[in-house]
Amino acid sequence: MLRYILFRLLQVIPVLLGTTFLIYFMVFAMPGDPILAMFGDKTPDPTVVERLRAEYHLDQPFIVQYLLYLKGVLVGDFGVSFTGQPVSEILARTFPVTIKLAAMAIVFELILAIGIGLISGLRKGKFFDNINLIIALLFMSIPIFVIAFIAQWGLGIKLGWFNPTVGSGAPIQDLLLPAIVLGVSLYATSMRLTRASVIDTLNQDFVRTAYAKGLRRGRVVPVHVLRNSLIPTITNTATDFGILMVGATVTEGIFNVPGVGNALFQAIIKGDNSLVVSFVTFMVLIYLGVNLIVDLLYAVLDPRIRYA
């Protein structure tokens, strides 16, 4: 198991180097001067411009800029935004909100995907299965902002079951509605994967052997069928978590969630390249960490993987 963990950790290194280089290149090597963009239509003092360029290492060759940035990332220093505020402070304020929202959405997604997917797989071709596939296709077809607006109006404003917008401090109860919206918008793919995997597992020899040995259905389904059907679902859920961490911008905007997505969107609008690069790099680190955990869960769910 230790050898398997070390092997997966070594695989993360080139991915991290490659992604950080591409992120930095796409933001800072593009035409335009981010320092001049800070002043908008105003004409800045050349001395101030040169000082800011030196402060953000923009007077150095590109490769030197990247190496200095990478050095800071490796020691946990994500730099300073163009507004003068340390990126770590902005992350400390926004990241806990987004990770709470993402975690709650993943919980809703897994409850729906595993529960409904398992029942659909066990009842393949029956009424419940057919209706469920239609509903899943419907949710996959509707854009998330449409689901968000309908939920905000119907469940938040009309029925009053949830707060329609997130208040100061982003309390858990205010995050329930956006988390449900995100979970519902993502569950369909995971549910279909669970259903297909359950159907495939039911036809495996070890399941037939378990029934032949006299084991009850209540024992075979959770232990032999469900456990061996979760790997595709977990893989997709890890991808969804990464999407939620950086792609919940629309939902955060609609529900006024003070999270990473909102902060990243504002940084892009303002041309704060330093903040954009640092935020995206941090999200890459989170994404790689989640995928590493998922790889380790593979080994727990299926010992054949770690021995292979």
PDB file of C-alpha atoms in Angstrom:
ATOM      1  CA  MET A   1       0.000   0.000   0.000  1.00  0.00           C
ATOM      2  CA  LEU A   2       2.856   2.407   0.850  1.00  0.00           C
ATOM      3  CA  ARG A   3       4.472   1.755  -2.526  1.00  0.00           C
ATOM      4  CA  TYR A   4       1.169   2.508  -4.248  1.00  0.00           C
ATOM      5  CA  ILE A   5       0.821   5.814  -2.330  1.00  0.00           C
ATOM      6  CA  LEU A   6       4.389   6.887  -3.196  1.00  0.00           C
ATOM      7  CA  PHE A   7       3.823   6.054  -6.852  1.00  0.00           C
ATOM      8  CA  ARG A   8       0.679   8.206  -6.979  1.00  0.00           C
ATOM      9  CA  LEU A   9       2.466  11.075  -5.211  1.00  0.00           C
ATOM     10  CA  LEU A  10       5.271  11.001  -7.782  1.00  0.00           C
ATOM     11  CA  GLN A  11       2.718  11.208 -10.573  1.00  0.00           C
ATOM     12  CA  VAL A  12       1.323  14.429  -9.083  1.00  0.00           C
ATOM     13  CA  ILE A  13       4.628  16.333  -9.451  1.00  0.00           C
ATOM     14  CA  PRO A  14       4.817  16.626 -13.274  1.00  0.00           C
ATOM     15  CA  VAL A  15       1.102  17.400 -13.438  1.00  0.00           C
ATOM     16  CA  LEU A  16       1.536  20.227 -10.910  1.00  0.00           C
ATOM     17  CA  LEU A  17       4.528  21.694 -12.748  1.00  0.00           C
ATOM     18  CA  GLY A  18       2.818  21.493 -16.116  1.00  0.00           C
ATOM     19  CA  THR A  19      -0.466  23.028 -15.008  1.00  0.00           C
ATOM     20  CA  THR A  20       1.115  25.882 -13.044  1.00  0.00           C
ATOM     21  CA  PHE A  21       3.331  26.749 -16.015  1.00  0.00           C
ATOM     22  CA  LEU A  22       0.375  26.783 -18.406  1.00  0.00           C
ATOM     23  CA  ILE A  23      -1.714  28.879 -16.029  1.00  0.00           C
ATOM     24  CA  TYR A  24       1.052  31.425 -15.540  1.00  0.00           C
ATOM     25  CA  PHE A  25       1.820  31.518 -19.263  1.00  0.00           C
ATOM     26  CA  MET A  26      -1.804  31.993 -20.333  1.00  0.00           C
ATOM     27  CA  VAL A  27      -2.320  34.885 -17.908  1.00  0.00           C
ATOM     28  CA  PHE A  28       0.999  36.771 -17.920  1.00  0.00           C
ATOM     29  CA  ALA A  29       2.476  36.015 -21.359  1.00  0.00           C
ATOM     30  CA  MET A  30      -0.526  37.401 -23.211  1.00  0.00           C
ATOM     31  CA  PRO A  31      -0.423  40.864 -24.865  1.00  0.00           C
ATOM     32  CA  GLY A  32      -1.191  43.847 -22.668  1.00  0.00           C
ATOM     33  CA  ASP A  33       0.233  45.425 -19.543  1.00  0.00           C
ATOM     34  CA  PRO A  34      -1.580  44.390 -16.339  1.00  0.00           C
ATOM     35  CA  ILE A  35      -0.007  47.272 -14.419  1.00  0.00           C
ATOM     36  CA  LEU A  36      -1.390  49.891 -16.818  1.00  0.00           C
ATOM     37  CA  ALA A  37      -4.758  48.096 -16.732  1.00  0.00           C
ATOM     38  CA  MET A  38      -4.904  48.773 -12.982  1.00  0.00           C
ATOM     39  CA  PHE A  39      -5.201  52.511 -13.662  1.00  0.00           C
ATOM     40  CA  GLY A  40      -7.953  52.251 -16.252  1.00  0.00           C
ATOM     41  CA  ASP A  41      -8.238  55.444 -18.326  1.00  0.00           C
ATOM     42  CA  LYS A  42      -5.892  57.385 -16.050  1.00  0.00           C
ATOM     43  CA  THR A  43      -2.287  58.094 -17.032  1.00  0.00           C
ATOM     44  CA  PRO A  44      -0.071  56.799 -14.201  1.00  0.00           C
ATOM     45  CA  ASP A  45       3.254  58.216 -13.082  1.00  0.00           C
ATOM     46  CA  PRO A  46       6.044  56.271 -14.885  1.00  0.00           C
ATOM     47  CA  THR A  47       7.916  55.967 -11.583  1.00  0.00           C
ATOM     48  CA  VAL A  48       4.919  54.312  -9.954  1.00  0.00           C
ATOM     49  CA  VAL A  49       4.535  51.953 -12.917  1.00  0.00           C
ATOM     50  CA  GLU A  50       8.177  50.872 -12.758  1.00  0.00           C
ATOM     51  CA  ARG A  51       7.962  50.361  -8.993  1.00  0.00           C
ATOM     52  CA  LEU A  52       4.879  48.172  -9.352  1.00  0.00           C
ATOM     53  CA  ARG A  53       6.489  46.165 -12.163  1.00  0.00           C
ATOM     54  CA  ALA A  54       9.499  45.512  -9.955  1.00  0.00           C
ATOM     55  CA  GLU A  55       7.273  44.619  -6.986  1.00  0.00           C
ATOM     56  CA  TYR A  56       5.415  41.993  -9.005  1.00  0.00           C
ATOM     57  CA  HIS A  57       8.605  40.850 -10.841  1.00  0.00           C
ATOM     58  CA  LEU A  58       7.096  41.896 -14.184  1.00  0.00           C
ATOM     59  CA  ASP A  59      10.396  43.567 -15.123  1.00  0.00           C
ATOM     60  CA  GLN A  60      12.055  40.119 -15.176  1.00  0.00           C
ATOM     61  CA  PRO A  61      12.111  37.650 -18.105  1.00  0.00           C
ATOM     62  CA  PHE A  62       9.058  35.412 -18.231  1.00  0.00           C
ATOM     63  CA  ILE A  63      10.842  32.240 -17.091  1.00  0.00           C
ATOM     64  CA  VAL A  64      12.316  34.104 -14.098  1.00  0.00           C
ATOM     65  CA  GLN A  65       8.860  35.400 -13.202  1.00  0.00           C
ATOM     66  CA  TYR A  66       7.491  31.859 -13.302  1.00  0.00           C
ATOM     67  CA  LEU A  67      10.306  30.378 -11.205  1.00  0.00           C
ATOM     68  CA  LEU A  68       9.891  33.095  -8.559  1.00  0.00           C
ATOM     69  CA  TYR A  69       6.143  32.434  -8.527  1.00  0.00           C
ATOM     70  CA  LEU A  70       6.669  28.668  -8.288  1.00  0.00           C
ATOM     71  CA  LYS A  71       9.122  29.164  -5.414  1.00  0.00           C
ATOM     72  CA  GLY A  72       6.461  31.129  -3.540  1.00  0.00           C
ATOM     73  CA  VAL A  73       3.800  28.474  -4.195  1.00  0.00           C
ATOM     74  CA  LEU A  74       6.071  25.706  -2.870  1.00  0.00           C
ATOM     75  CA  VAL A  75       6.468  27.548   0.457  1.00  0.00           C
ATOM     76  CA  GLY A  76       2.772  28.462   0.639  1.00  0.00           C
ATOM     77  CA  ASP A  77       3.146  32.094  -0.477  1.00  0.00           C
ATOM     78  CA  PHE A  78       0.630  32.904  -3.228  1.00  0.00           C
ATOM     79  CA  GLY A  79       1.748  36.506  -3.501  1.00  0.00           C
ATOM     80  CA  VAL A  80      -0.143  39.790  -3.348  1.00  0.00           C
ATOM     81  CA  SER A  81      -3.049  40.900  -5.501  1.00  0.00           C
ATOM     82  CA  PHE A  82      -2.859  44.106  -7.519  1.00  0.00           C
ATOM     83  CA  THR A  83      -5.011  45.748  -4.835  1.00  0.00           C
ATOM     84  CA  GLY A  84      -2.199  45.192  -2.328  1.00  0.00           C
ATOM     85  CA  GLN A  85      -4.067  42.553  -0.323  1.00  0.00           C
ATOM     86  CA  PRO A  86      -2.284  39.226   0.257  1.00  0.00           C
ATOM     87  CA  VAL A  87      -3.899  36.423  -1.728  1.00  0.00           C
ATOM     88  CA  SER A  88      -3.749  34.203   1.352  1.00  0.00           C
ATOM     89  CA  GLU A  89      -6.098  36.601   3.169  1.00  0.00           C
ATOM     90  CA  ILE A  90      -8.597  36.549   0.297  1.00  0.00           C
ATOM     91  CA  LEU A  91      -8.403  32.750   0.161  1.00  0.00           C
ATOM     92  CA  ALA A  92      -8.867  32.523   3.922  1.00  0.00           C
ATOM     93  CA  ARG A  93     -12.062  34.554   3.571  1.00  0.00           C
ATOM     94  CA  THR A  94     -13.569  32.909   0.483  1.00  0.00           C
ATOM     95  CA  PHE A  95     -12.260  29.332   0.405  1.00  0.00           C
ATOM     96  CA  PRO A  96     -14.082  28.069   3.543  1.00  0.00           C
ATOM     97  CA  VAL A  97     -17.380  29.277   2.066  1.00  0.00           C
ATOM     98  CA  THR A  98     -16.808  27.543  -1.275  1.00  0.00           C
ATOM     99  CA  ILE A  99     -15.592  24.306   0.261  1.00  0.00           C
ATOM    100  CA  LYS A 100     -18.676  24.221   2.518  1.00  0.00           C
ATOM    101  CA  LEU A 101     -20.893  24.779  -0.488  1.00  0.00           C
ATOM    102  CA  ALA A 102     -19.037  22.159  -2.565  1.00  0.00           C
ATOM    103  CA  ALA A 103     -19.089  19.578   0.236  1.00  0.00           C
ATOM    104  CA  MET A 104     -22.823  20.056   0.821  1.00  0.00           C
ATOM    105  CA  ALA A 105     -23.505  19.792  -2.919  1.00  0.00           C
ATOM    106  CA  ILE A 106     -21.442  16.587  -3.167  1.00  0.00           C
ATOM    107  CA  VAL A 107     -23.391  15.081  -0.256  1.00  0.00           C
ATOM    108  CA  PHE A 108     -26.706  15.827  -2.023  1.00  0.00           C
ATOM    109  CA  GLU A 109     -25.292  14.468  -5.284  1.00  0.00           C
ATOM    110  CA  LEU A 110     -24.091  11.209  -3.708  1.00  0.00           C
ATOM    111  CA  ILE A 111     -27.338  10.639  -1.805  1.00  0.00           C
ATOM    112  CA  LEU A 112     -29.353  11.019  -4.999  1.00  0.00           C
ATOM    113  CA  ALA A 113     -26.884   9.241  -7.306  1.00  0.00           C
ATOM    114  CA  ILE A 114     -26.182   6.190  -5.146  1.00  0.00           C
ATOM    115  CA  GLY A 115     -29.709   5.776  -3.792  1.00  0.00           C
ATOM    116  CA  ILE A 116     -31.581   6.231  -7.068  1.00  0.00           C
ATOM    117  CA  GLY A 117     -28.861   4.593  -9.181  1.00  0.00           C
ATOM    118  CA  LEU A 118     -28.850   1.462  -7.007  1.00  0.00           C
ATOM    119  CA  ILE A 119     -32.630   1.084  -7.126  1.00  0.00           C
ATOM    120  CA  SER A 120     -32.679   1.706 -10.894  1.00  0.00           C
ATOM    121  CA  GLY A 121     -29.964  -0.884 -11.425  1.00  0.00           C
ATOM    122  CA  LEU A 122     -31.817  -3.461  -9.360  1.00  0.00           C
ATOM    123  CA  ARG A 123     -35.083  -2.639 -11.187  1.00  0.00           C
ATOM    124  CA  LYS A 124     -33.677  -2.366 -14.714  1.00  0.00           C
ATOM    125  CA  GLY A 125     -36.372  -1.796 -17.353  1.00  0.00           C
ATOM    126  CA  LYS A 126     -39.178  -1.297 -14.843  1.00  0.00           C
ATOM    127  CA  PHE A 127     -41.332   1.797 -14.312  1.00  0.00           C
ATOM    128  CA  PHE A 128     -39.090   3.406 -11.667  1.00  0.00           C
ATOM    129  CA  ASP A 129     -36.007   2.935 -13.836  1.00  0.00           C
ATOM    130  CA  ASN A 130     -37.614   4.413 -16.951  1.00  0.00           C
ATOM    131  CA  ILE A 131     -39.040   7.451 -15.145  1.00  0.00           C
ATOM    132  CA  ASN A 132     -35.734   8.052 -13.410  1.00  0.00           C
ATOM    133  CA  LEU A 133     -33.795   8.013 -16.700  1.00  0.00           C
ATOM    134  CA  ILE A 134     -36.190  10.593 -18.167  1.00  0.00           C
ATOM    135  CA  ILE A 135     -35.836  12.868 -15.125  1.00  0.00           C
ATOM    136  CA  ALA A 136     -32.028  12.528 -15.211  1.00  0.00           C
ATOM    137  CA  LEU A 137     -31.956  13.447 -18.905  1.00  0.00           C
ATOM    138  CA  LEU A 138     -34.122  16.463 -18.142  1.00  0.00           C
ATOM    139  CA  PHE A 139     -31.749  17.746 -15.439  1.00  0.00           C
ATOM    140  CA  MET A 140     -28.752  17.153 -17.726  1.00  0.00           C
ATOM    141  CA  SER A 141     -30.399  19.286 -20.423  1.00  0.00           C
ATOM    142  CA  ILE A 142     -31.386  22.302 -18.320  1.00  0.00           C
ATOM    143  CA  PRO A 143     -28.649  24.947 -17.773  1.00  0.00           C
ATOM    144  CA  ILE A 144     -27.712  25.398 -14.152  1.00  0.00           C
ATOM    145  CA  PHE A 145     -28.670  29.078 -14.076  1.00  0.00           C
ATOM    146  CA  VAL A 146     -32.229  28.106 -15.067  1.00  0.00           C
ATOM    147  CA  ILE A 147     -32.414  25.552 -12.234  1.00  0.00           C
ATOM    148  CA  ALA A 148     -30.948  28.149  -9.852  1.00  0.00           C
ATOM    149  CA  PHE A 149     -33.475  30.862 -10.766  1.00  0.00           C
ATOM    150  CA  ILE A 150     -36.427  28.438 -10.582  1.00  0.00           C
ATOM    151  CA  ALA A 151     -35.294  27.133  -7.179  1.00  0.00           C
ATOM    152  CA  GLN A 152     -34.640  30.643  -5.893  1.00  0.00           C
ATOM    153  CA  TRP A 153     -38.071  31.854  -6.979  1.00  0.00           C
ATOM    154  CA  GLY A 154     -40.072  28.736  -6.122  1.00  0.00           C
ATOM    155  CA  LEU A 155     -38.424  27.359  -2.969  1.00  0.00           C
ATOM    156  CA  GLY A 156     -36.944  30.607  -1.679  1.00  0.00           C
ATOM    157  CA  ILE A 157     -39.348  33.416  -2.504  1.00  0.00           C
ATOM    158  CA  LYS A 158     -42.693  31.745  -3.224  1.00  0.00           C
ATOM    159  CA  LEU A 159     -42.711  28.938  -0.626  1.00  0.00           C
ATOM    160  CA  GLY A 160     -40.202  30.477   1.789  1.00  0.00           C
ATOM    161  CA  TRP A 161     -38.572  27.138   2.621  1.00  0.00           C
ATOM    162  CA  PHE A 162     -35.060  28.528   2.143  1.00  0.00           C
ATOM    163  CA  ASN A 163     -33.363  31.905   2.186  1.00  0.00           C
ATOM    164  CA  PRO A 164     -33.226  33.085  -1.455  1.00  0.00           C
ATOM    165  CA  THR A 165     -29.808  34.719  -0.998  1.00  0.00           C
ATOM    166  CA  VAL A 166     -26.830  33.996   1.243  1.00  0.00           C
ATOM    167  CA  GLY A 167     -26.403  36.392   4.131  1.00  0.00           C
ATOM    168  CA  SER A 168     -23.303  37.761   5.820  1.00  0.00           C
ATOM    169  CA  GLY A 169     -20.928  35.049   7.002  1.00  0.00           C
ATOM    170  CA  ALA A 170     -22.566  32.449   4.724  1.00  0.00           C
ATOM    171  CA  PRO A 171     -24.309  30.363   7.438  1.00  0.00           C
ATOM    172  CA  ILE A 172     -25.049  26.709   6.691  1.00  0.00           C
ATOM    173  CA  GLN A 173     -28.808  27.255   6.427  1.00  0.00           C
ATOM    174  CA  ASP A 174     -28.298  29.909   3.745  1.00  0.00           C
ATOM    175  CA  LEU A 175     -26.078  27.564   1.711  1.00  0.00           C
ATOM    176  CA  LEU A 176     -28.678  24.784   1.616  1.00  0.00           C
ATOM    177  CA  LEU A 177     -30.532  26.050  -1.455  1.00  0.00           C
ATOM    178  CA  PRO A 178     -27.467  26.691  -3.674  1.00  0.00           C
ATOM    179  CA  ALA A 179     -26.025  23.348  -2.536  1.00  0.00           C
ATOM    180  CA  ILE A 180     -29.242  21.544  -3.517  1.00  0.00           C
ATOM    181  CA  VAL A 181     -29.205  23.291  -6.890  1.00  0.00           C
ATOM    182  CA  LEU A 182     -25.617  22.222  -7.541  1.00  0.00           C
ATOM    183  CA  GLY A 183     -26.230  18.692  -6.288  1.00  0.00           C
ATOM    184  CA  VAL A 184     -29.334  18.222  -8.423  1.00  0.00           C
ATOM    185  CA  SER A 185     -27.604  19.630 -11.511  1.00  0.00           C
ATOM    186  CA  LEU A 186     -24.733  17.144 -11.135  1.00  0.00           C
ATOM    187  CA  TYR A 187     -26.419  13.995  -9.834  1.00  0.00           C
ATOM    188  CA  ALA A 188     -27.671  12.706 -13.203  1.00  0.00           C
ATOM    189  CA  THR A 189     -24.269  11.626 -14.561  1.00  0.00           C
ATOM    190  CA  SER A 190     -23.241   9.952 -11.301  1.00  0.00           C
ATOM    191  CA  MET A 191     -26.609   8.219 -11.067  1.00  0.00           C
ATOM    192  CA  ARG A 192     -26.315   6.810 -14.599  1.00  0.00           C
ATOM    193  CA  LEU A 193     -22.793   5.573 -13.836  1.00  0.00           C
ATOM    194  CA  THR A 194     -23.997   3.914 -10.614  1.00  0.00           C
ATOM    195  CA  ARG A 195     -26.939   2.314 -12.407  1.00  0.00           C
ATOM    196  CA  ALA A 196     -24.779   0.947 -15.230  1.00  0.00           C
ATOM    197  CA  SER A 197     -22.155  -0.323 -12.790  1.00  0.00           C
ATOM    198  CA  VAL A 198     -24.776  -2.039 -10.605  1.00  0.00           C
ATOM    199  CA  ILE A 199     -26.268  -3.772 -13.658  1.00  0.00           C
ATOM    200  CA  ASP A 200     -22.813  -4.946 -14.741  1.00  0.00           C
ATOM    201  CA  THR A 201     -21.879  -6.145 -11.245  1.00  0.00           C
ATOM    202  CA  LEU A 202     -25.108  -8.122 -10.863  1.00  0.00           C
ATOM    203  CA  ASN A 203     -23.992 -10.266 -13.800  1.00  0.00           C
ATOM    204  CA  GLN A 204     -20.573 -11.064 -12.314  1.00  0.00           C
ATOM    205  CA  ASP A 205     -19.691 -14.591 -11.205  1.00  0.00           C
ATOM    206  CA  PHE A 206     -18.877 -13.580  -7.616  1.00  0.00           C
ATOM    207  CA  VAL A 207     -22.415 -12.211  -7.150  1.00  0.00           C
ATOM    208  CA  ARG A 208     -23.978 -15.418  -8.472  1.00  0.00           C
ATOM    209  CA  THR A 209     -21.646 -17.371  -6.206  1.00  0.00           C
ATOM    210  CA  ALA A 210     -22.736 -15.310  -3.201  1.00  0.00           C
ATOM    211  CA  TYR A 211     -26.400 -16.110  -3.922  1.00  0.00           C
ATOM    212  CA  ALA A 212     -25.502 -19.772  -4.524  1.00  0.00           C
ATOM    213  CA  LYS A 213     -23.871 -19.911  -1.081  1.00  0.00           C
ATOM    214  CA  GLY A 214     -27.211 -18.917   0.430  1.00  0.00           C
ATOM    215  CA  LEU A 215     -26.437 -15.297   1.303  1.00  0.00           C
ATOM    216  CA  ARG A 216     -29.476 -13.075   1.621  1.00  0.00           C
ATOM    217  CA  ARG A 217     -30.162 -10.206  -0.791  1.00  0.00           C
ATOM    218  CA  GLY A 218     -29.773  -7.746   2.079  1.00  0.00           C
ATOM    219  CA  ARG A 219     -26.192  -8.964   2.465  1.00  0.00           C
ATOM    220  CA  VAL A 220     -25.254  -9.401  -1.207  1.00  0.00           C
ATOM    221  CA  VAL A 221     -26.455  -6.001  -2.461  1.00  0.00           C
ATOM    222  CA  PRO A 222     -24.580  -3.675  -0.039  1.00  0.00           C
ATOM    223  CA  VAL A 223     -21.443  -5.796   0.414  1.00  0.00           C
ATOM    224  CA  HIS A 224     -20.882  -7.407  -2.987  1.00  0.00           C
ATOM    225  CA  VAL A 225     -22.858  -5.318  -5.475  1.00  0.00           C
ATOM    226  CA  LEU A 226     -22.806  -1.741  -4.200  1.00  0.00           C
ATOM    227  CA  ARG A 227     -19.205  -1.727  -2.976  1.00  0.00           C
ATOM    228  CA  ASN A 228     -17.888  -2.978  -6.311  1.00  0.00           C
ATOM    229  CA  SER A 229     -20.094  -0.537  -8.231  1.00  0.00           C
ATOM    230  CA  LEU A 230     -18.876   2.667  -6.576  1.00  0.00           C
ATOM    231  CA  ILE A 231     -15.553   3.209  -8.386  1.00  0.00           C
ATOM    232  CA  PRO A 232     -17.058   4.988 -11.460  1.00  0.00           C
ATOM    233  CA  THR A 233     -19.264   7.071  -9.170  1.00  0.00           C
ATOM    234  CA  ILE A 234     -16.349   8.109  -6.971  1.00  0.00           C
ATOM    235  CA  THR A 235     -14.294   9.051 -10.026  1.00  0.00           C
ATOM    236  CA  ASN A 236     -17.071  11.250 -11.362  1.00  0.00           C
ATOM    237  CA  THR A 237     -17.689  12.764  -7.929  1.00  0.00           C
ATOM    238  CA  ALA A 238     -14.019  13.766  -7.646  1.00  0.00           C
ATOM    239  CA  THR A 239     -14.302  15.497 -11.018  1.00  0.00           C
ATOM    240  CA  ASP A 240     -17.493  17.208  -9.881  1.00  0.00           C
ATOM    241  CA  PHE A 241     -15.782  18.434  -6.721  1.00  0.00           C
ATOM    242  CA  GLY A 242     -13.098  20.087  -8.834  1.00  0.00           C
ATOM    243  CA  ILE A 243     -15.783  21.605 -11.039  1.00  0.00           C
ATOM    244  CA  LEU A 244     -17.604  22.953  -7.992  1.00  0.00           C
ATOM    245  CA  MET A 245     -14.453  24.499  -6.568  1.00  0.00           C
ATOM    246  CA  VAL A 246     -13.813  26.584  -9.688  1.00  0.00           C
ATOM    247  CA  GLY A 247     -17.004  26.357 -11.699  1.00  0.00           C
ATOM    248  CA  ALA A 248     -19.719  27.370  -9.236  1.00  0.00           C
ATOM    249  CA  THR A 249     -19.284  31.013 -10.267  1.00  0.00           C
ATOM    250  CA  VAL A 250     -22.771  31.307 -11.779  1.00  0.00           C
ATOM    251  CA  THR A 251     -24.493  29.765  -8.765  1.00  0.00           C
ATOM    252  CA  GLU A 252     -22.441  31.839  -6.332  1.00  0.00           C
ATOM    253  CA  GLY A 253     -23.390  34.951  -8.286  1.00  0.00           C
ATOM    254  CA  ILE A 254     -27.118  34.167  -8.355  1.00  0.00           C
ATOM    255  CA  PHE A 255     -27.293  33.374  -4.630  1.00  0.00           C
ATOM    256  CA  ASN A 256     -24.734  36.050  -3.643  1.00  0.00           C
ATOM    257  CA  VAL A 257     -22.354  33.474  -2.143  1.00  0.00           C
ATOM    258  CA  PRO A 258     -19.104  35.184  -1.004  1.00  0.00           C
ATOM    259  CA  GLY A 259     -16.916  32.334  -2.247  1.00  0.00           C
ATOM    260  CA  VAL A 260     -13.974  31.644  -4.520  1.00  0.00           C
ATOM    261  CA  GLY A 261     -16.049  31.681  -7.706  1.00  0.00           C
ATOM    262  CA  ASN A 262     -17.333  35.187  -7.049  1.00  0.00           C
ATOM    263  CA  ALA A 263     -13.878  36.469  -6.078  1.00  0.00           C
ATOM    264  CA  LEU A 264     -12.286  34.883  -9.159  1.00  0.00           C
ATOM    265  CA  PHE A 265     -14.930  36.394 -11.431  1.00  0.00           C
ATOM    266  CA  GLN A 266     -14.351  39.857  -9.971  1.00  0.00           C
ATOM    267  CA  ALA A 267     -10.574  39.450 -10.357  1.00  0.00           C
ATOM    268  CA  ILE A 268     -10.984  38.557 -14.050  1.00  0.00           C
ATOM    269  CA  ILE A 269     -13.193  41.610 -14.636  1.00  0.00           C
ATOM    270  CA  LYS A 270     -10.693  43.911 -12.890  1.00  0.00           C
ATOM    271  CA  GLY A 271      -7.701  42.372 -14.677  1.00  0.00           C
ATOM    272  CA  ASP A 272      -6.061  41.336 -11.409  1.00  0.00           C
ATOM    273  CA  ASN A 273      -3.784  38.742 -13.032  1.00  0.00           C
ATOM    274  CA  SER A 274      -1.866  38.001  -9.858  1.00  0.00           C
ATOM    275  CA  LEU A 275      -5.041  37.052  -8.025  1.00  0.00           C
ATOM    276  CA  VAL A 276      -6.375  35.035 -10.983  1.00  0.00           C
ATOM    277  CA  VAL A 277      -3.166  32.976 -11.271  1.00  0.00           C
ATOM    278  CA  SER A 278      -2.964  32.363  -7.529  1.00  0.00           C
ATOM    279  CA  PHE A 279      -6.618  31.354  -7.239  1.00  0.00           C
ATOM    280  CA  VAL A 280      -6.485  28.980 -10.203  1.00  0.00           C
ATOM    281  CA  THR A 281      -3.219  27.448  -8.955  1.00  0.00           C
ATOM    282  CA  PHE A 282      -4.747  26.897  -5.541  1.00  0.00           C
ATOM    283  CA  MET A 283      -7.743  25.225  -7.173  1.00  0.00           C
ATOM    284  CA  VAL A 284      -5.383  22.969  -9.134  1.00  0.00           C
ATOM    285  CA  LEU A 285      -3.730  21.921  -5.859  1.00  0.00           C
ATOM    286  CA  ILE A 286      -7.137  21.131  -4.368  1.00  0.00           C
ATOM    287  CA  TYR A 287      -8.142  19.212  -7.482  1.00  0.00           C
ATOM    288  CA  LEU A 288      -4.939  17.144  -7.469  1.00  0.00           C
ATOM    289  CA  GLY A 289      -5.373  16.458  -3.763  1.00  0.00           C
ATOM    290  CA  VAL A 290      -8.937  15.252  -4.253  1.00  0.00           C
ATOM    291  CA  ASN A 291      -7.904  12.990  -7.126  1.00  0.00           C
ATOM    292  CA  LEU A 292      -5.075  11.555  -5.020  1.00  0.00           C
ATOM    293  CA  ILE A 293      -7.555  10.731  -2.245  1.00  0.00           C
ATOM    294  CA  VAL A 294      -9.836   9.114  -4.817  1.00  0.00           C
ATOM    295  CA  ASP A 295      -6.954   6.970  -6.113  1.00  0.00           C
ATOM    296  CA  LEU A 296      -6.354   5.777  -2.561  1.00  0.00           C
ATOM    297  CA  LEU A 297     -10.059   5.027  -2.162  1.00  0.00           C
ATOM    298  CA  TYR A 298      -9.802   2.848  -5.276  1.00  0.00           C
ATOM    299  CA  ALA A 299      -7.241   0.715  -3.490  1.00  0.00           C
ATOM    300  CA  VAL A 300      -9.543   0.415  -0.475  1.00  0.00           C
ATOM    301  CA  LEU A 301     -12.617  -0.495  -2.532  1.00  0.00           C
ATOM    302  CA  ASP A 302     -10.776  -2.869  -4.877  1.00  0.00           C
ATOM    303  CA  PRO A 303      -7.511  -4.408  -3.534  1.00  0.00           C
ATOM    304  CA  ARG A 304      -6.685  -5.658  -7.041  1.00  0.00           C
ATOM    305  CA  ILE A 305      -5.787  -2.075  -8.018  1.00  0.00           C
ATOM    306  CA  ARG A 306      -3.024  -1.608  -5.444  1.00  0.00           C
ATOM    307  CA  TYR A 307      -1.573  -5.039  -6.088  1.00  0.00           C
ATOM    308  CA  ALA A 308      -1.574  -4.411  -9.835  1.00  0.00           C
TER     309      ALA A 308
END
